[in-house]
Short mmCIF file of C-alpha atoms in Angstrom, two decimals:
data_model
loop_
_atom_site.label_atom_id
_atom_site.label_comp_id
_atom_site.label_asym_id
_atom_site.label_seq_id
_atom_site.Cartn_x
_atom_site.Cartn_y
_atom_site.Cartn_z
CA MET V 20 -37.77 19.68 -47.96
CA GLN V 21 -41.12 21.41 -48.32
CA PRO V 22 -44.70 20.02 -46.28
CA LEU V 23 -45.82 16.58 -49.11
CA TYR V 24 -49.38 17.82 -47.69
CA PRO V 25 -49.29 21.60 -47.89
CA SER V 26 -52.40 22.00 -46.27
CA LEU V 27 -51.18 18.96 -43.27
CA PRO V 28 -48.04 18.60 -41.72
CA SER V 29 -45.55 16.59 -43.67
CA ARG V 30 -45.62 13.49 -41.03
CA PHE V 31 -48.10 12.57 -37.93
CA PRO V 32 -46.61 14.27 -35.06
CA LEU V 33 -46.21 11.27 -33.44
CA PRO V 34 -47.04 11.90 -29.59
CA LEU V 35 -43.68 10.32 -27.51
CA PHE V 36 -44.57 7.44 -25.90
CA PHE V 37 -45.64 5.97 -29.59
CA LEU V 38 -41.93 6.42 -30.51
CA LEU V 39 -41.03 5.27 -27.19
CA LEU V 40 -43.00 2.04 -27.73
CA SER V 41 -41.88 1.54 -31.24
CA VAL V 42 -37.82 1.87 -29.87
CA GLY V 43 -39.10 -0.97 -27.47
CA TRP V 44 -38.02 1.38 -24.38
CA LEU V 45 -41.02 0.82 -22.57
CA SER V 46 -39.87 -2.87 -22.24
CA GLY V 47 -37.68 -2.15 -19.27
CA CYS V 48 -35.07 -4.90 -20.53
CA GLN V 49 -33.01 -4.84 -23.16
CA SER V 50 -33.05 -7.16 -26.35
CA GLU V 51 -31.13 -10.01 -27.26
CA SER V 52 -29.95 -11.13 -30.79
CA GLY V 53 -31.89 -14.19 -31.44
CA GLY V 54 -30.46 -17.04 -33.47
CA ALA V 55 -29.01 -20.25 -33.02
CA ALA V 56 -26.28 -20.29 -30.29
CA ALA V 57 -22.22 -21.41 -31.84
CA GLY V 58 -22.17 -25.13 -31.61
CA GLU V 59 -26.10 -25.91 -32.87
CA THR V 60 -25.80 -25.28 -36.62
CA ASP V 61 -26.25 -29.60 -36.91
CA SER V 62 -29.74 -28.55 -35.78
CA LEU V 63 -30.56 -26.49 -38.33
CA GLN V 64 -29.20 -29.60 -40.98
CA LEU V 65 -33.49 -30.14 -41.90
CA ALA V 66 -34.68 -34.01 -43.58
CA PRO V 67 -35.74 -33.57 -47.23
CA LEU V 68 -39.33 -34.53 -48.52
CA THR V 69 -39.64 -37.72 -50.19
CA SER V 70 -41.70 -36.15 -52.64
CA ALA V 71 -39.88 -32.95 -53.41
CA GLY V 72 -38.28 -31.71 -56.75
CA ALA V 73 -35.99 -29.42 -57.02
CA PRO V 74 -35.23 -26.24 -54.28
CA ARG V 75 -38.13 -23.48 -55.22
CA ASN V 76 -36.98 -20.06 -55.59
CA VAL V 77 -39.03 -18.01 -53.23
CA ILE V 78 -39.66 -14.32 -52.68
CA PHE V 79 -42.02 -13.29 -49.65
CA ILE V 80 -43.48 -9.66 -49.30
CA LEU V 81 -45.27 -8.34 -46.31
CA SER V 82 -46.29 -4.94 -45.46
CA ASP V 83 -47.11 -3.39 -42.45
CA ASP V 84 -50.84 -2.90 -41.38
CA HIS V 85 -52.54 -3.83 -44.67
CA ARG V 86 -56.06 -4.34 -44.13
CA TYR V 87 -57.50 -7.94 -45.01
CA ASP V 88 -59.85 -6.44 -47.80
CA PHE V 89 -57.92 -3.53 -49.20
CA MET V 90 -57.07 -4.76 -53.06
CA SER V 91 -59.50 -3.95 -55.31
CA PHE V 92 -60.36 -7.01 -56.79
CA MET V 93 -62.48 -7.19 -53.26
CA ASN V 94 -65.30 -5.15 -51.78
CA ASN V 95 -64.48 -2.90 -49.47
CA MET V 96 -65.08 0.25 -48.34
CA VAL V 97 -62.95 2.14 -50.79
CA PRO V 98 -64.20 1.10 -53.95
CA TRP V 99 -61.98 3.68 -55.52
CA LEU V 100 -58.51 2.14 -53.83
CA GLU V 101 -56.36 0.75 -56.75
CA THR V 102 -53.67 -2.40 -56.54
CA PRO V 103 -53.12 -3.49 -59.71
CA ASN V 104 -50.21 -5.47 -58.82
CA LEU V 105 -51.46 -7.20 -55.92
CA ASP V 106 -54.68 -8.10 -57.87
CA ARG V 107 -52.28 -9.32 -60.64
CA ILE V 108 -51.12 -11.65 -58.28
CA ALA V 109 -54.69 -13.13 -57.18
CA ARG V 110 -55.02 -13.47 -60.78
CA GLU V 111 -52.68 -15.23 -62.35
CA GLY V 112 -52.35 -17.46 -58.33
CA ALA V 113 -54.42 -17.70 -55.56
CA HIS V 114 -56.05 -15.95 -52.49
CA LEU V 115 -55.84 -17.54 -49.70
CA LYS V 116 -59.16 -15.64 -48.37
CA ASN V 117 -59.37 -17.33 -44.88
CA ALA V 118 -55.69 -15.79 -43.88
CA PHE V 119 -55.37 -14.91 -40.39
CA VAL V 120 -52.32 -14.37 -37.54
CA SER V 121 -52.55 -15.59 -34.07
CA THR V 122 -50.98 -11.97 -32.76
CA ALA V 123 -52.03 -9.15 -34.52
CA LEU V 124 -49.92 -6.29 -33.61
CA CYS V 125 -46.45 -6.07 -35.67
CA SER V 126 -43.69 -7.41 -33.53
CA PRO V 127 -45.37 -11.01 -32.65
CA SER V 128 -46.72 -11.68 -36.02
CA ARG V 129 -43.32 -11.14 -37.58
CA ALA V 130 -41.76 -13.44 -35.31
CA SER V 131 -43.95 -16.05 -35.54
CA ILE V 132 -43.70 -15.77 -39.55
CA LEU V 133 -39.77 -16.20 -39.03
CA THR V 134 -40.36 -18.58 -36.09
CA GLY V 135 -43.48 -20.80 -36.94
CA GLN V 136 -44.03 -20.58 -32.97
CA TYR V 137 -47.09 -18.73 -31.48
CA ALA V 138 -46.17 -15.47 -29.30
CA HIS V 139 -46.06 -17.08 -26.34
CA VAL V 140 -44.40 -20.16 -27.26
CA HIS V 141 -41.10 -17.33 -28.73
CA THR V 142 -42.30 -14.80 -26.38
CA VAL V 143 -41.49 -12.09 -28.70
CA VAL V 144 -45.42 -10.80 -27.20
CA ASP V 145 -45.48 -7.36 -27.97
CA ASN V 146 -43.19 -4.44 -29.55
CA SER V 147 -40.81 -3.89 -26.21
CA ALA V 148 -40.44 -8.16 -25.69
CA PRO V 149 -37.02 -8.87 -26.51
CA VAL V 150 -36.17 -11.60 -28.89
CA PRO V 151 -34.76 -14.91 -26.64
CA ASP V 152 -31.18 -15.85 -27.14
CA GLY V 153 -31.17 -19.29 -29.41
CA LEU V 154 -34.59 -18.37 -31.45
CA THR V 155 -34.45 -19.48 -34.81
CA PHE V 156 -35.62 -18.37 -37.70
CA PHE V 157 -36.80 -20.37 -40.95
CA PRO V 158 -34.25 -18.52 -43.34
CA GLN V 159 -31.51 -19.91 -41.33
CA TYR V 160 -32.57 -23.26 -42.47
CA LEU V 161 -32.42 -22.61 -45.71
CA GLN V 162 -28.78 -21.00 -45.79
CA LYS V 163 -27.73 -24.38 -44.10
CA ALA V 164 -29.85 -25.97 -47.86
CA ASN V 165 -27.49 -23.37 -49.93
CA TYR V 166 -30.13 -20.52 -50.66
CA GLN V 167 -29.12 -17.43 -50.68
CA THR V 168 -31.06 -15.32 -48.48
CA GLY V 169 -31.40 -12.05 -48.15
CA PHE V 170 -33.29 -9.55 -45.58
CA PHE V 171 -35.24 -6.04 -46.91
CA GLY V 172 -36.87 -4.16 -44.75
CA LYS V 173 -39.24 -3.36 -41.22
CA TRP V 174 -37.35 -6.13 -38.59
CA HIS V 175 -39.01 -4.55 -35.80
CA MET V 176 -39.20 -6.97 -33.36
CA GLY V 177 -38.56 -5.33 -29.20
CA GLU V 178 -35.85 -3.26 -30.20
CA ASP V 179 -34.21 -0.08 -31.76
CA ARG V 180 -31.31 -2.14 -33.47
CA ASN V 181 -30.69 -2.28 -36.94
CA GLU V 182 -27.47 -4.43 -37.31
CA PRO V 183 -27.84 -8.28 -39.38
CA ARG V 184 -29.86 -11.18 -37.72
CA PRO V 185 -28.93 -14.73 -38.39
CA GLY V 186 -30.36 -16.28 -41.62
CA PHE V 187 -29.56 -13.62 -44.10
CA ASP V 188 -26.49 -13.39 -46.30
CA ARG V 189 -27.71 -10.01 -47.55
CA TRP V 190 -29.16 -7.58 -44.59
CA VAL V 191 -30.38 -4.58 -45.57
CA SER V 192 -33.02 -2.53 -42.83
CA PHE V 193 -33.57 0.27 -40.32
CA ARG V 194 -34.58 1.15 -37.11
CA GLY V 195 -37.95 0.30 -35.69
CA GLN V 196 -40.17 2.28 -37.20
CA GLY V 197 -38.24 3.74 -39.67
CA VAL V 198 -39.17 7.07 -41.58
CA TYR V 199 -40.61 7.03 -45.07
CA TYR V 200 -38.36 9.39 -46.60
CA ASN V 201 -34.55 10.17 -46.94
CA PRO V 202 -34.15 6.48 -44.72
CA THR V 203 -30.84 5.44 -42.87
CA ILE V 204 -30.69 2.44 -44.03
CA ASN V 205 -28.18 -0.28 -42.65
CA VAL V 206 -26.70 -2.92 -45.65
CA ASP V 207 -24.75 -5.19 -44.06
CA GLY V 208 -23.51 -3.71 -40.52
CA SER V 209 -22.92 -0.22 -42.71
CA GLU V 210 -25.26 2.81 -42.33
CA VAL V 211 -26.20 4.22 -45.47
CA GLN V 212 -27.90 7.45 -44.96
CA HIS V 213 -30.22 7.87 -48.21
CA GLY V 214 -31.53 11.88 -49.17
CA ASP V 215 -33.11 13.84 -52.69
CA SER V 216 -36.23 12.52 -51.13
CA ALA V 217 -35.90 8.58 -51.60
CA TYR V 218 -39.23 6.85 -50.59
CA ILE V 219 -38.78 3.67 -48.58
CA SER V 220 -40.77 1.35 -50.23
CA GLU V 221 -38.46 2.09 -53.42
CA VAL V 222 -35.82 2.31 -51.48
CA LEU V 223 -35.84 -1.34 -50.77
CA THR V 224 -37.02 -2.72 -53.51
CA ASP V 225 -34.30 -1.16 -54.93
CA TYR V 226 -31.96 -3.29 -52.93
CA ALA V 227 -33.60 -6.50 -53.05
CA LEU V 228 -33.93 -6.12 -56.96
CA ASP V 229 -29.78 -5.57 -56.88
CA PHE V 230 -29.27 -8.60 -54.67
CA LEU V 231 -31.76 -10.51 -57.25
CA LYS V 232 -29.15 -9.81 -60.29
CA GLN V 233 -26.15 -10.02 -58.58
CA ARG V 234 -26.80 -13.32 -57.14
CA ASP V 235 -24.88 -16.80 -58.14
CA LYS V 236 -27.09 -18.35 -60.47
CA ASP V 237 -26.34 -21.64 -59.75
CA LYS V 238 -28.04 -21.56 -56.11
CA PRO V 239 -31.78 -20.93 -54.95
CA PHE V 240 -32.82 -17.70 -53.68
CA PHE V 241 -34.70 -16.14 -50.86
CA VAL V 242 -35.75 -12.95 -50.65
CA TYR V 243 -37.09 -11.38 -47.23
CA LEU V 244 -38.99 -8.03 -48.31
CA SER V 245 -40.27 -6.48 -45.58
CA HIS V 246 -41.95 -2.94 -46.58
CA LYS V 247 -42.64 -0.17 -43.34
CA ALA V 248 -46.33 0.55 -46.00
CA VAL V 249 -48.75 0.30 -44.49
CA HIS V 250 -48.37 2.04 -41.23
CA ALA V 251 -48.60 5.16 -40.13
CA GLU V 252 -47.91 7.97 -40.22
CA PHE V 253 -49.22 7.44 -43.54
CA ASP V 254 -46.74 9.08 -46.06
CA PRO V 255 -47.19 8.12 -49.76
CA ALA V 256 -44.44 8.65 -52.18
CA GLN V 257 -44.68 12.24 -54.11
CA GLN V 258 -46.89 10.84 -57.19
CA ASP V 259 -49.41 9.93 -54.86
CA HIS V 260 -49.93 12.08 -53.07
CA TYR V 261 -54.03 13.83 -52.99
CA LYS V 262 -54.62 11.08 -54.93
CA TYR V 263 -57.51 9.33 -53.59
CA HIS V 264 -58.46 12.50 -50.78
CA GLY V 265 -62.13 13.75 -51.73
CA ASN V 266 -63.46 9.78 -52.86
CA ASP V 267 -66.48 9.06 -50.48
CA ILE V 268 -66.19 6.49 -47.82
CA ASP V 269 -68.67 3.49 -47.60
CA TYR V 270 -68.05 2.90 -43.16
CA PRO V 271 -68.80 0.18 -41.56
CA ALA V 272 -72.59 0.80 -39.99
CA SER V 273 -70.94 -0.78 -36.57
CA ILE V 274 -69.05 2.41 -36.53
CA ASN V 275 -71.92 4.42 -34.13
CA TYR V 276 -73.35 1.32 -32.32
CA THR V 277 -70.40 1.82 -29.45
CA LYS V 278 -71.79 5.67 -29.44
CA PRO V 279 -73.10 6.91 -26.42
CA GLY V 280 -76.81 7.97 -26.67
CA HIS V 281 -76.67 6.31 -30.22
CA ILE V 282 -80.46 3.93 -30.23
CA GLN V 283 -79.05 1.05 -29.93
CA ASP V 284 -82.70 -1.11 -31.09
CA GLU V 285 -80.72 -2.27 -34.29
CA GLU V 286 -81.94 -5.59 -35.83
CA GLY V 287 -79.05 -7.84 -34.61
CA VAL V 288 -77.15 -5.45 -32.63
CA ASN V 289 -76.60 -6.52 -28.96
CA TYR V 290 -75.57 -3.52 -27.58
CA ASP V 291 -76.30 -4.36 -24.10
CA ASP V 292 -72.91 -7.44 -24.27
CA MET V 293 -70.46 -5.24 -26.07
CA PRO V 294 -67.56 -5.13 -23.66
CA GLU V 295 -67.11 -1.82 -22.02
CA TRP V 296 -63.07 -1.86 -22.84
CA LEU V 297 -64.46 -1.24 -26.41
CA LYS V 298 -67.41 0.81 -26.08
CA ARG V 299 -64.43 3.42 -24.29
CA GLN V 300 -62.44 3.03 -26.65
CA ARG V 301 -64.04 5.06 -29.15
CA TYR V 302 -62.52 8.28 -27.51
CA SER V 303 -58.86 7.00 -27.52
CA TRP V 304 -55.56 7.17 -29.37
CA HIS V 305 -57.40 3.89 -31.17
CA GLY V 306 -60.59 4.99 -31.69
CA VAL V 307 -62.79 7.04 -34.13
CA ASP V 308 -63.68 10.17 -31.53
CA TYR V 309 -60.30 10.40 -30.96
CA ALA V 310 -57.86 8.55 -33.83
CA TYR V 311 -54.23 9.75 -32.95
CA HIS V 312 -55.40 12.52 -30.23
CA GLY V 313 -57.08 13.93 -32.89
CA GLN V 314 -54.43 14.92 -34.86
CA PHE V 315 -56.54 14.35 -37.94
CA ASN V 316 -59.46 13.20 -38.91
CA MET V 317 -60.66 9.84 -39.98
CA ASP V 318 -60.99 10.89 -43.71
CA THR V 319 -57.73 12.01 -44.31
CA ILE V 320 -56.69 9.14 -41.80
CA LEU V 321 -57.95 6.74 -44.39
CA TYR V 322 -57.11 8.86 -47.50
CA ARG V 323 -53.30 8.73 -47.07
CA TYR V 324 -53.13 5.15 -45.70
CA CYS V 325 -54.72 4.40 -49.13
CA GLU V 326 -52.71 7.17 -51.25
CA THR V 327 -49.78 4.36 -49.53
CA LEU V 328 -50.92 1.27 -50.03
CA TYR V 329 -50.75 2.38 -53.86
CA SER V 330 -47.55 3.54 -53.73
CA MET V 331 -46.19 0.06 -51.79
CA ASP V 332 -48.01 -1.55 -54.42
CA ARG V 333 -46.31 0.11 -57.33
CA SER V 334 -43.18 -1.50 -56.21
CA ILE V 335 -44.47 -4.41 -56.43
CA GLY V 336 -44.79 -4.68 -59.73
CA ARG V 337 -41.46 -3.87 -59.89
CA VAL V 338 -40.66 -7.58 -57.93
CA LEU V 339 -42.52 -9.52 -60.68
CA ASP V 340 -41.75 -7.99 -63.48
CA TYR V 341 -38.11 -8.80 -62.83
CA LEU V 342 -39.67 -12.34 -62.59
CA ASP V 343 -40.61 -11.62 -66.09
CA GLN V 344 -37.30 -10.32 -67.75
CA GLU V 345 -35.39 -13.09 -66.23
CA GLY V 346 -37.89 -15.61 -66.87
CA LEU V 347 -38.14 -16.25 -63.63
CA ALA V 348 -42.30 -15.88 -63.42
CA GLU V 349 -43.13 -19.76 -63.14
CA SER V 350 -40.96 -21.12 -60.80
CA THR V 351 -40.57 -19.01 -58.59
CA LEU V 352 -42.64 -19.08 -55.63
CA VAL V 353 -44.08 -15.57 -54.37
CA ILE V 354 -46.21 -14.98 -51.45
CA TYR V 355 -47.55 -11.15 -50.53
CA MET V 356 -49.19 -10.80 -46.50
CA GLY V 357 -49.63 -7.99 -43.81
CA ASP V 358 -48.09 -8.59 -40.53
CA ASN V 359 -51.79 -7.48 -39.58
CA GLY V 360 -55.31 -6.65 -40.56
CA PHE V 361 -56.34 -2.58 -39.54
CA GLN V 362 -59.19 -1.58 -38.76
CA PHE V 363 -61.51 1.67 -39.96
CA GLY V 364 -64.40 2.09 -37.84
CA GLU V 365 -65.48 -1.75 -36.70
CA HIS V 366 -67.03 -1.35 -33.75
CA GLY V 367 -65.94 2.48 -33.30
CA ILE V 368 -62.25 1.59 -33.24
CA ILE V 369 -59.64 1.83 -35.20
CA ASP V 370 -55.72 0.07 -35.85
CA LYS V 371 -55.40 -3.91 -34.91
CA ARG V 372 -54.66 -5.73 -31.29
CA THR V 373 -58.45 -6.69 -30.86
CA ALA V 374 -59.33 -10.06 -32.22
CA TYR V 375 -62.69 -9.05 -34.33
CA GLU V 376 -61.97 -9.57 -38.02
CA ALA V 377 -60.82 -6.35 -39.71
CA SER V 378 -57.66 -6.45 -36.82
CA MET V 379 -56.81 -10.77 -36.96
CA ARG V 380 -57.47 -11.57 -40.52
CA VAL V 381 -54.53 -10.52 -43.08
CA PRO V 382 -54.36 -10.26 -46.68
CA MET V 383 -52.34 -12.75 -48.28
CA LEU V 384 -51.55 -14.38 -51.76
CA ALA V 385 -49.89 -16.92 -53.61
CA ARG V 386 -48.48 -17.11 -56.93
CA CYS V 387 -46.28 -19.95 -58.71
CA PRO V 388 -47.66 -21.36 -61.81
CA ASP V 389 -46.03 -24.17 -61.97
CA LEU V 390 -47.56 -25.08 -58.68
CA ILE V 391 -50.86 -23.23 -58.52
CA GLN V 392 -53.85 -22.62 -61.00
CA PRO V 393 -54.34 -19.09 -62.25
CA GLY V 394 -57.58 -17.67 -60.63
CA THR V 395 -57.33 -19.94 -57.35
CA THR V 396 -59.12 -19.32 -54.50
CA VAL V 397 -58.09 -21.16 -51.14
CA GLU V 398 -61.19 -20.80 -48.71
CA SER V 399 -59.07 -23.08 -45.81
CA VAL V 400 -58.13 -21.16 -42.79
CA VAL V 401 -54.42 -20.41 -42.90
CA GLN V 402 -51.73 -18.50 -40.36
CA GLY V 403 -48.86 -16.65 -40.30
CA VAL V 404 -47.63 -19.92 -38.61
CA ASP V 405 -47.77 -21.57 -41.23
CA VAL V 406 -45.95 -19.01 -43.41
CA GLY V 407 -41.94 -21.20 -42.59
CA PRO V 408 -42.86 -24.13 -42.68
CA THR V 409 -44.85 -23.52 -46.26
CA ILE V 410 -41.54 -21.65 -47.80
CA LEU V 411 -39.48 -24.68 -46.06
CA SER V 412 -41.33 -27.69 -47.81
CA ALA V 413 -40.76 -25.10 -51.96
CA ALA V 414 -37.82 -25.79 -50.72
CA GLY V 415 -37.84 -28.99 -50.24
CA LEU V 416 -36.89 -29.84 -46.30
CA SER V 417 -39.28 -30.81 -43.45
CA THR V 418 -40.96 -28.49 -40.87
CA PRO V 419 -39.37 -28.68 -37.56
CA GLU V 420 -40.88 -30.07 -34.48
CA ASN V 421 -40.91 -26.84 -32.38
CA MET V 422 -43.01 -25.31 -35.23
CA ASN V 423 -46.82 -24.68 -34.38
CA GLY V 424 -47.33 -24.27 -37.81
CA GLN V 425 -47.69 -26.65 -41.03
CA SER V 426 -47.22 -25.91 -44.78
CA PHE V 427 -50.08 -25.18 -46.68
CA LEU V 428 -48.12 -26.24 -49.87
CA SER V 429 -51.05 -28.82 -50.13
CA VAL V 430 -54.15 -26.61 -49.55
CA LEU V 431 -52.68 -24.35 -52.73
CA GLN V 432 -53.07 -27.25 -55.12
CA GLY V 433 -56.72 -27.56 -53.63
CA ASP V 434 -55.48 -30.84 -51.40
CA THR V 435 -57.31 -29.10 -47.81
CA ALA V 436 -58.63 -33.14 -46.30
CA HIS V 437 -56.61 -32.74 -43.65
CA TRP V 438 -56.67 -29.37 -42.70
CA PRO V 439 -57.63 -27.73 -39.74
CA ASN V 440 -61.29 -25.14 -40.12
CA GLN V 441 -59.92 -23.67 -37.14
CA MET V 442 -57.25 -21.05 -35.20
CA TYR V 443 -56.24 -19.47 -32.39
CA TYR V 444 -55.70 -16.18 -31.22
CA GLU V 445 -53.20 -13.97 -28.14
CA TYR V 446 -52.72 -10.61 -27.79
CA TYR V 447 -51.20 -9.73 -24.45
CA TRP V 448 -51.79 -5.90 -22.38
CA GLU V 449 -49.45 -3.15 -23.14
CA SER V 450 -48.96 -0.19 -20.38
CA ALA V 451 -48.28 2.55 -23.56
CA PHE V 452 -52.13 1.39 -24.88
CA PRO V 453 -53.79 0.24 -22.37
CA GLN V 454 -57.39 0.87 -23.64
CA THR V 455 -57.12 -3.00 -25.38
CA PRO V 456 -57.23 -5.99 -22.49
CA THR V 457 -54.98 -9.65 -22.84
CA ILE V 458 -57.32 -11.41 -25.51
CA PHE V 459 -57.67 -14.71 -25.99
CA ALA V 460 -59.89 -16.33 -29.50
CA VAL V 461 -60.53 -18.95 -30.98
CA ARG V 462 -62.39 -19.12 -34.14
CA THR V 463 -63.84 -22.16 -36.35
CA GLY V 464 -65.79 -21.74 -39.38
CA ARG V 465 -68.86 -20.64 -38.17
CA TYR V 466 -68.05 -19.60 -34.50
CA LYS V 467 -65.90 -16.62 -33.09
CA TYR V 468 -65.39 -17.04 -29.22
CA ILE V 469 -63.29 -14.05 -27.26
CA TYR V 470 -62.10 -14.57 -23.46
CA ASN V 471 -61.24 -11.12 -22.22
CA TRP V 472 -58.86 -11.67 -19.70
CA GLY V 473 -58.94 -9.30 -16.72
CA VAL V 474 -61.43 -7.11 -17.00
CA TRP V 475 -64.98 -7.47 -15.32
CA ASP V 476 -66.87 -7.46 -18.43
CA PRO V 477 -68.24 -10.01 -21.27
CA ASN V 478 -66.94 -12.61 -23.30
CA GLU V 479 -67.73 -12.72 -26.55
CA LEU V 480 -69.87 -15.34 -29.33
CA TYR V 481 -70.36 -14.31 -32.09
CA ASP V 482 -72.40 -16.87 -35.26
CA LEU V 483 -69.84 -15.48 -38.08
CA GLN V 484 -72.24 -16.93 -40.51
CA THR V 485 -74.84 -14.85 -39.75
CA ASP V 486 -73.65 -12.01 -38.12
CA PRO V 487 -70.36 -11.33 -39.84
CA ASP V 488 -69.78 -7.26 -38.55
CA GLU V 489 -69.94 -9.28 -35.16
CA VAL V 490 -72.33 -7.41 -33.11
CA ASN V 491 -74.53 -10.05 -32.05
CA ASN V 492 -72.87 -10.83 -28.32
CA LEU V 493 -74.33 -14.30 -28.58
CA ILE V 494 -72.31 -15.28 -24.94
CA LYS V 495 -76.08 -14.96 -23.26
CA SER V 496 -77.88 -17.47 -25.37
CA PRO V 497 -79.46 -20.04 -24.19
CA GLN V 498 -79.32 -21.89 -27.42
CA HIS V 499 -75.61 -21.34 -27.67
CA GLN V 500 -73.92 -22.34 -24.49
CA ASP V 501 -72.83 -25.70 -25.10
CA ILE V 502 -71.34 -23.99 -28.18
CA ALA V 503 -70.20 -21.34 -25.77
CA LEU V 504 -68.36 -24.19 -23.30
CA GLY V 505 -67.13 -26.28 -26.80
CA LEU V 506 -64.89 -23.32 -27.68
CA LYS V 507 -63.70 -22.51 -24.30
CA GLN V 508 -62.66 -25.71 -23.14
CA ASP V 509 -60.83 -25.69 -26.85
CA LEU V 510 -59.47 -21.95 -26.24
CA TRP V 511 -58.01 -23.34 -23.04
CA ASN V 512 -56.66 -26.99 -24.48
CA TRP V 513 -54.17 -25.15 -26.71
CA LEU V 514 -53.06 -23.00 -24.53
CA GLU V 515 -52.29 -25.70 -21.73
CA THR V 516 -50.81 -28.05 -24.69
CA THR V 517 -48.50 -25.27 -26.03
CA ASP V 518 -47.38 -24.15 -23.01
CA GLY V 519 -49.14 -21.33 -23.24
CA MET V 520 -50.11 -20.25 -19.13
CA GLN V 521 -48.16 -18.21 -18.31
CA ILE V 522 -49.53 -14.32 -18.63
CA PRO V 523 -45.96 -12.18 -19.20
CA LEU V 524 -45.02 -9.56 -17.18
CA LYS V 525 -42.98 -6.36 -17.04
CA VAL V 526 -42.26 -3.79 -14.77
CA PRO V 527 -43.77 -0.08 -16.18
CA PRO V 528 -41.05 2.35 -16.08
CA MET V 529 -42.66 5.22 -17.01
CA LYS V 530 -45.66 7.26 -15.75
CA ARG V 531 -49.03 6.25 -17.41
CA LEU V 532 -49.42 7.99 -21.14
CA ASP V 533 -52.67 7.51 -21.81
CA HIS V 534 -55.24 10.73 -22.02
CA GLU V 535 -57.08 9.83 -19.56
CA TYR V 536 -54.32 9.81 -17.06
CA ARG V 537 -50.95 11.37 -18.62
CA GLY V 538 -48.05 11.75 -15.87
CA TYR V 539 -49.71 9.64 -13.34
CA TYR V 540 -48.40 6.98 -11.46
#
């Protein structure tokens, strides 16, 4: 196959450490299968909600690394980006504008969605942590309630295995991060090789639609469509190559604020109290000055990201069209979400992992005309741990006691009276990417407090109302000490009451892989 971008490699030549991370070799331990153990199926029987109607059909669409504001109906740094089908879901349903994940990293976030639990509870704390034996995924409850369930796409929870997992009648997946072109797919336990330039977003959508076409129409269905897009290496469908190359990009002003020698007297910018780990990170795998170790410049990365997103959006349109054709659009709950955000220059870095807005904030949309008024905007803070309880609620089922999240189905209908206005965050240091420390954070409607664990650096306090770019750290501000104390106490109370006081440790089995100390122990 010829290179898709003639002037560039057709794939990011990712270094060995990135590939090893994706397959879980850096953990030094083997993963487990997860799911309920034999003899525990009775525990999957949930009490019905007293106000429940007929079990509702649900389609949950998850993307990878989709930044919260990269949809064409939103103001962003790429006004030329087109996402007509995501726009359609927002227009015909709801935009949850304050949706967040409690860990901005693929595996922990996905485990939180599937279990309704924080990372320190389900223990899949990074991309190589094993899924503990006996962990229950919410689709298992749906199966017990007579749902037809199907999983299609990226699983990626701490392992390089692709065999079927508990909770799904139909299983379509691939190993690790997968590939954009000509994927090898595990279909219900059998390997199927796709060729002829088959594109992953379309392949997964084909399988999902086939499942819907062959379903038992007397039973409710649940589809979990988990896209590889838009994870690096960014590679769009063939017809979308170079679609956006050459357009102007309005990078965030803070892209320069951590740059050595940059004039630091901008009003509202507190350079002195920016963490040193953040300043150093701008020249790293996840920094704008050495992004992906200098393989491509920022413009190229961003263009390819947007083109890949556009390709995925097209496949989402096929799912919406099918619901229209089958007369299912009015009654089916469709939820779209990203597994974490993505920084494109904020604070001089890229990628996720941090507790800054562009990292922990995600796109989330929901449509179900029977339940949600068209054009609804939800201001309430919603988290990834709330997805499972919400889908169970749509099925008429109560939330299991071991879930940390809660259903936001009533929030979609305007009932926010008892909904919390804050969320919690955790990220655990990874040996493959040592430039980001362990981080804990709490975010309210106005303030964010970030605790940088294990480094000689300031903690952080931001007034999101007056400083949405998070560049004026108020941690030393005399008039904000009571706020900082209250949020710090609240953060540690959350960790204590949810059994989160144990920092996970793993043996690093290899030499250092970061560019400054590569090859050393």
